[in-house]
């Protein structure tokens, strides 16, 4: 936690995006627990094949184990939120909220936002000319329930986020790392240092 306080700025929401073919549950769990330890409020885990989401219980077991080993926390009340499951906003160690995502989540969120807008038009609460960037942003925020990611850590050789929340990362700082396999805390904290030093100009 002291490391997090030492940074000039700390991301509120970090996306952990794996582009490698063989995801490691232990290494991803380490990254999630480190995010929690430095005080990051929201964490998204994503791989383009949806492996983590399909095997979410295995990932959560590893996170629980590492919480206890690394942080010494009483984790008996840990839970996890899965995207596209209504009313399941839940918390890890009462401080960090986790979503496990797969490619359909980003596209499905945009489809749901479009459907919601069409319903508003059909009910004559909106007109088609009301749809702009801010309107779509508000519609997506209401379905996503998470703030947009401040930082994405992308692991692997592919120069793409491979479908990770395509709308939400338009202002996100993306830092590429060679691999999540055997990643060290020093590598993770170095990426946070890099983010803290970035001056974001918001397109100016």
mmCIF file of C-alpha atoms in Angstrom:
data_model
loop_
_atom_site.group_PDB
_atom_site.id
_atom_site.type_symbol
_atom_site.label_atom_id
_atom_site.label_comp_id
_atom_site.label_asym_id
_atom_site.label_seq_id
_atom_site.Cartn_x
_atom_site.Cartn_y
_atom_site.Cartn_z
ATOM 1 C CA UNK A 1 0.000 0.000 0.000
ATOM 2 C CA UNK A 2 2.922 2.332 0.703
ATOM 3 C CA UNK A 3 4.121 1.805 -2.880
ATOM 4 C CA UNK A 4 0.730 2.954 -4.167
ATOM 5 C CA UNK A 5 0.794 6.085 -1.991
ATOM 6 C CA UNK A 6 4.293 6.887 -3.257
ATOM 7 C CA UNK A 7 3.081 7.252 -6.863
ATOM 8 C CA UNK A 8 2.076 10.681 -8.204
ATOM 9 C CA UNK A 9 -1.164 9.156 -9.508
ATOM 10 C CA UNK A 10 -2.701 5.715 -9.219
ATOM 11 C CA UNK A 11 -5.128 4.275 -11.776
ATOM 12 C CA UNK A 12 -8.658 3.685 -10.502
ATOM 13 C CA UNK A 13 -9.347 0.873 -13.003
ATOM 14 C CA UNK A 14 -6.637 -1.369 -14.484
ATOM 15 C CA UNK A 15 -7.289 -3.798 -17.328
ATOM 16 C CA UNK A 16 -5.049 -6.875 -17.459
ATOM 17 C CA UNK A 17 -5.120 -8.081 -21.078
ATOM 18 C CA UNK A 18 -3.409 -11.343 -22.065
ATOM 19 C CA UNK A 19 -2.782 -11.885 -25.785
ATOM 20 C CA UNK A 20 -0.738 -15.057 -25.269
ATOM 21 C CA UNK A 21 -2.196 -18.450 -26.116
ATOM 22 C CA UNK A 22 -1.442 -20.120 -22.768
ATOM 23 C CA UNK A 23 -2.735 -18.013 -19.857
ATOM 24 C CA UNK A 24 -1.242 -18.667 -16.422
ATOM 25 C CA UNK A 25 -3.724 -18.641 -13.536
ATOM 26 C CA UNK A 26 -0.999 -18.223 -10.913
ATOM 27 C CA UNK A 27 0.635 -15.275 -12.674
ATOM 28 C CA UNK A 28 -2.690 -13.552 -13.360
ATOM 29 C CA UNK A 29 -3.712 -14.058 -9.734
ATOM 30 C CA UNK A 30 -0.439 -12.413 -8.658
ATOM 31 C CA UNK A 31 -1.203 -9.396 -10.832
ATOM 32 C CA UNK A 32 -4.735 -9.083 -9.415
ATOM 33 C CA UNK A 33 -3.488 -9.341 -5.814
ATOM 34 C CA UNK A 34 -0.755 -6.747 -6.475
ATOM 35 C CA UNK A 35 -3.407 -4.386 -7.882
ATOM 36 C CA UNK A 36 -5.434 -4.870 -4.711
ATOM 37 C CA UNK A 37 -2.377 -4.394 -2.509
ATOM 38 C CA UNK A 38 -1.406 -0.997 -3.958
ATOM 39 C CA UNK A 39 -4.981 0.296 -3.685
ATOM 40 C CA UNK A 40 -6.442 -0.022 -7.191
ATOM 41 C CA UNK A 41 -10.244 -0.069 -6.886
ATOM 42 C CA UNK A 42 -11.287 -1.868 -10.105
ATOM 43 C CA UNK A 43 -9.527 -4.646 -12.001
ATOM 44 C CA UNK A 44 -10.570 -6.290 -15.266
ATOM 45 C CA UNK A 45 -9.020 -9.566 -16.426
ATOM 46 C CA UNK A 46 -9.277 -10.405 -20.126
ATOM 47 C CA UNK A 47 -7.984 -12.932 -22.602
ATOM 48 C CA UNK A 48 -9.130 -13.106 -26.210
ATOM 49 C CA UNK A 49 -10.104 -16.792 -25.986
ATOM 50 C CA UNK A 50 -12.256 -16.339 -22.868
ATOM 51 C CA UNK A 51 -10.233 -18.963 -20.969
ATOM 52 C CA UNK A 52 -10.191 -17.077 -17.649
ATOM 53 C CA UNK A 53 -13.918 -16.447 -17.810
ATOM 54 C CA UNK A 54 -14.768 -20.065 -18.602
ATOM 55 C CA UNK A 55 -12.538 -21.231 -15.741
ATOM 56 C CA UNK A 56 -13.330 -18.431 -13.331
ATOM 57 C CA UNK A 57 -13.506 -20.664 -10.258
ATOM 58 C CA UNK A 58 -9.941 -21.838 -10.871
ATOM 59 C CA UNK A 59 -8.755 -18.238 -11.190
ATOM 60 C CA UNK A 60 -10.617 -17.198 -8.041
ATOM 61 C CA UNK A 61 -9.191 -20.101 -6.045
ATOM 62 C CA UNK A 62 -5.700 -18.967 -7.041
ATOM 63 C CA UNK A 63 -6.491 -15.343 -6.129
ATOM 64 C CA UNK A 64 -7.814 -16.414 -2.729
ATOM 65 C CA UNK A 65 -4.722 -18.515 -2.078
ATOM 66 C CA UNK A 66 -2.374 -15.677 -2.997
ATOM 67 C CA UNK A 67 -4.355 -13.115 -1.000
ATOM 68 C CA UNK A 68 -3.781 -15.236 2.059
ATOM 69 C CA UNK A 69 -0.126 -15.999 1.283
ATOM 70 C CA UNK A 70 0.978 -12.534 0.162
ATOM 71 C CA UNK A 71 -1.297 -10.229 2.123
ATOM 72 C CA UNK A 72 -2.324 -12.371 5.082
ATOM 73 C CA UNK A 73 -5.944 -11.309 4.628
ATOM 74 C CA UNK A 74 -9.077 -12.967 5.891
ATOM 75 C CA UNK A 75 -10.566 -13.677 2.494
ATOM 76 C CA UNK A 76 -13.517 -15.767 3.585
ATOM 77 C CA UNK A 77 -15.925 -13.176 2.162
ATOM 78 C CA UNK A 78 -14.294 -12.720 -1.244
ATOM 79 C CA UNK A 79 -16.527 -12.856 -4.297
ATOM 80 C CA UNK A 80 -16.159 -11.853 -7.925
ATOM 81 C CA UNK A 81 -18.331 -10.070 -10.435
ATOM 82 C CA UNK A 82 -18.727 -11.577 -13.889
ATOM 83 C CA UNK A 83 -19.782 -9.330 -16.735
ATOM 84 C CA UNK A 84 -23.228 -9.955 -18.245
ATOM 85 C CA UNK A 85 -24.611 -11.334 -14.973
ATOM 86 C CA UNK A 86 -27.109 -8.839 -13.581
ATOM 87 C CA UNK A 87 -26.893 -7.602 -10.001
ATOM 88 C CA UNK A 88 -23.627 -9.347 -9.176
ATOM 89 C CA UNK A 89 -21.471 -6.365 -8.288
ATOM 90 C CA UNK A 90 -19.264 -7.877 -5.620
ATOM 91 C CA UNK A 91 -16.055 -7.009 -3.871
ATOM 92 C CA UNK A 92 -12.665 -8.555 -3.196
ATOM 93 C CA UNK A 93 -11.367 -7.837 0.327
ATOM 94 C CA UNK A 94 -13.925 -4.992 0.574
ATOM 95 C CA UNK A 95 -11.693 -2.687 -1.479
ATOM 96 C CA UNK A 96 -11.170 -3.997 -5.003
ATOM 97 C CA UNK A 97 -13.828 -5.099 -7.475
ATOM 98 C CA UNK A 98 -12.910 -7.582 -10.202
ATOM 99 C CA UNK A 99 -14.497 -8.401 -13.546
ATOM 100 C CA UNK A 100 -13.458 -11.345 -15.672
ATOM 101 C CA UNK A 101 -14.160 -10.496 -19.314
ATOM 102 C CA UNK A 102 -14.086 -12.161 -22.708
ATOM 103 C CA UNK A 103 -14.496 -10.734 -26.236
ATOM 104 C CA UNK A 104 -18.292 -10.899 -26.263
ATOM 105 C CA UNK A 105 -18.513 -8.528 -23.295
ATOM 106 C CA UNK A 106 -17.257 -5.480 -25.179
ATOM 107 C CA UNK A 107 -19.439 -6.072 -28.225
ATOM 108 C CA UNK A 108 -22.437 -7.139 -26.167
ATOM 109 C CA UNK A 109 -22.244 -3.949 -24.109
ATOM 110 C CA UNK A 110 -22.393 -1.801 -27.244
ATOM 111 C CA UNK A 111 -25.328 -3.855 -28.584
ATOM 112 C CA UNK A 112 -27.199 -3.500 -25.280
ATOM 113 C CA UNK A 113 -26.578 0.269 -25.215
ATOM 114 C CA UNK A 114 -27.880 0.540 -28.794
ATOM 115 C CA UNK A 115 -30.994 -1.470 -27.854
ATOM 116 C CA UNK A 116 -31.607 0.773 -24.831
ATOM 117 C CA UNK A 117 -31.357 3.875 -27.006
ATOM 118 C CA UNK A 118 -33.733 2.411 -29.601
ATOM 119 C CA UNK A 119 -36.252 1.719 -26.837
ATOM 120 C CA UNK A 120 -36.018 5.350 -25.691
ATOM 121 C CA UNK A 121 -36.665 6.496 -29.266
ATOM 122 C CA UNK A 122 -39.610 4.079 -29.607
ATOM 123 C CA UNK A 123 -41.051 5.449 -26.348
ATOM 124 C CA UNK A 124 -40.551 8.979 -27.741
ATOM 125 C CA UNK A 125 -38.287 9.886 -24.815
ATOM 126 C CA UNK A 126 -35.444 10.544 -27.287
ATOM 127 C CA UNK A 127 -35.054 11.262 -30.976
ATOM 128 C CA UNK A 128 -32.490 9.646 -33.266
ATOM 129 C CA UNK A 129 -30.637 12.987 -33.495
ATOM 130 C CA UNK A 130 -29.894 12.838 -29.731
ATOM 131 C CA UNK A 131 -27.337 10.078 -30.230
ATOM 132 C CA UNK A 132 -23.824 11.466 -29.852
ATOM 133 C CA UNK A 133 -20.585 10.497 -28.119
ATOM 134 C CA UNK A 134 -21.743 11.626 -24.668
ATOM 135 C CA UNK A 135 -25.088 9.856 -24.975
ATOM 136 C CA UNK A 136 -23.442 6.573 -26.005
ATOM 137 C CA UNK A 137 -20.900 6.977 -23.200
ATOM 138 C CA UNK A 138 -23.705 7.371 -20.638
ATOM 139 C CA UNK A 139 -25.596 4.376 -22.035
ATOM 140 C CA UNK A 140 -22.474 2.206 -21.895
ATOM 141 C CA UNK A 141 -21.587 3.358 -18.370
ATOM 142 C CA UNK A 142 -25.048 2.388 -17.142
ATOM 143 C CA UNK A 143 -24.652 -1.161 -18.497
ATOM 144 C CA UNK A 144 -20.990 -1.626 -17.591
ATOM 145 C CA UNK A 145 -21.037 -0.463 -13.968
ATOM 146 C CA UNK A 146 -17.264 0.170 -13.993
ATOM 147 C CA UNK A 147 -15.405 3.400 -14.693
ATOM 148 C CA UNK A 148 -13.432 3.333 -17.944
ATOM 149 C CA UNK A 149 -9.938 1.851 -17.529
ATOM 150 C CA UNK A 150 -7.220 4.413 -16.798
ATOM 151 C CA UNK A 151 -4.530 1.877 -17.601
ATOM 152 C CA UNK A 152 -4.328 -1.347 -19.604
ATOM 153 C CA UNK A 153 -1.383 -3.676 -19.089
ATOM 154 C CA UNK A 154 -1.185 -5.773 -22.258
ATOM 155 C CA UNK A 155 0.864 -8.958 -22.098
ATOM 156 C CA UNK A 156 2.258 -10.752 -25.121
ATOM 157 C CA UNK A 157 3.694 -10.101 -28.589
ATOM 158 C CA UNK A 158 0.463 -8.995 -30.304
ATOM 159 C CA UNK A 159 0.128 -5.239 -30.931
ATOM 160 C CA UNK A 160 -3.603 -5.232 -30.254
ATOM 161 C CA UNK A 161 -5.975 -5.396 -27.290
ATOM 162 C CA UNK A 162 -7.941 -8.042 -29.255
ATOM 163 C CA UNK A 163 -11.435 -6.764 -28.521
ATOM 164 C CA UNK A 164 -11.014 -5.657 -24.895
ATOM 165 C CA UNK A 165 -13.802 -3.101 -24.195
ATOM 166 C CA UNK A 166 -13.390 -1.335 -27.551
ATOM 167 C CA UNK A 167 -15.325 1.821 -26.615
ATOM 168 C CA UNK A 168 -14.082 2.266 -23.056
ATOM 169 C CA UNK A 169 -10.349 2.440 -23.816
ATOM 170 C CA UNK A 170 -10.316 5.382 -26.216
ATOM 171 C CA UNK A 171 -8.595 7.537 -23.545
ATOM 172 C CA UNK A 172 -6.762 4.713 -21.782
ATOM 173 C CA UNK A 173 -2.998 4.541 -21.328
ATOM 174 C CA UNK A 174 -1.813 1.186 -22.728
ATOM 175 C CA UNK A 175 1.509 -0.283 -21.592
ATOM 176 C CA UNK A 176 2.821 -3.397 -23.324
ATOM 177 C CA UNK A 177 4.833 -6.026 -21.458
ATOM 178 C CA UNK A 178 6.491 -9.036 -23.115
ATOM 179 C CA UNK A 179 4.636 -11.696 -21.115
ATOM 180 C CA UNK A 180 2.588 -12.252 -17.985
ATOM 181 C CA UNK A 181 4.406 -15.557 -17.414
ATOM 182 C CA UNK A 182 6.706 -15.368 -14.383
ATOM 183 C CA UNK A 183 6.124 -11.620 -14.148
ATOM 184 C CA UNK A 184 7.735 -9.984 -11.132
ATOM 185 C CA UNK A 185 6.301 -7.376 -8.792
ATOM 186 C CA UNK A 186 9.127 -5.083 -9.932
ATOM 187 C CA UNK A 187 7.904 -5.295 -13.546
ATOM 188 C CA UNK A 188 4.346 -4.560 -12.432
ATOM 189 C CA UNK A 189 5.342 -1.624 -10.244
ATOM 190 C CA UNK A 190 7.595 -0.250 -12.977
ATOM 191 C CA UNK A 191 4.539 -0.140 -15.286
ATOM 192 C CA UNK A 192 2.617 1.794 -12.607
ATOM 193 C CA UNK A 193 5.560 4.204 -12.354
ATOM 194 C CA UNK A 194 5.446 4.681 -16.120
ATOM 195 C CA UNK A 195 1.706 5.422 -15.948
ATOM 196 C CA UNK A 196 2.187 7.885 -13.074
ATOM 197 C CA UNK A 197 4.739 9.806 -15.139
ATOM 198 C CA UNK A 198 2.519 10.078 -18.242
ATOM 199 C CA UNK A 199 0.948 13.385 -19.071
ATOM 200 C CA UNK A 200 -2.440 12.704 -20.618
ATOM 201 C CA UNK A 201 -3.496 15.484 -22.979
ATOM 202 C CA UNK A 202 -6.958 14.070 -23.834
ATOM 203 C CA UNK A 203 -6.363 14.608 -27.554
ATOM 204 C CA UNK A 204 -5.062 18.196 -27.238
#
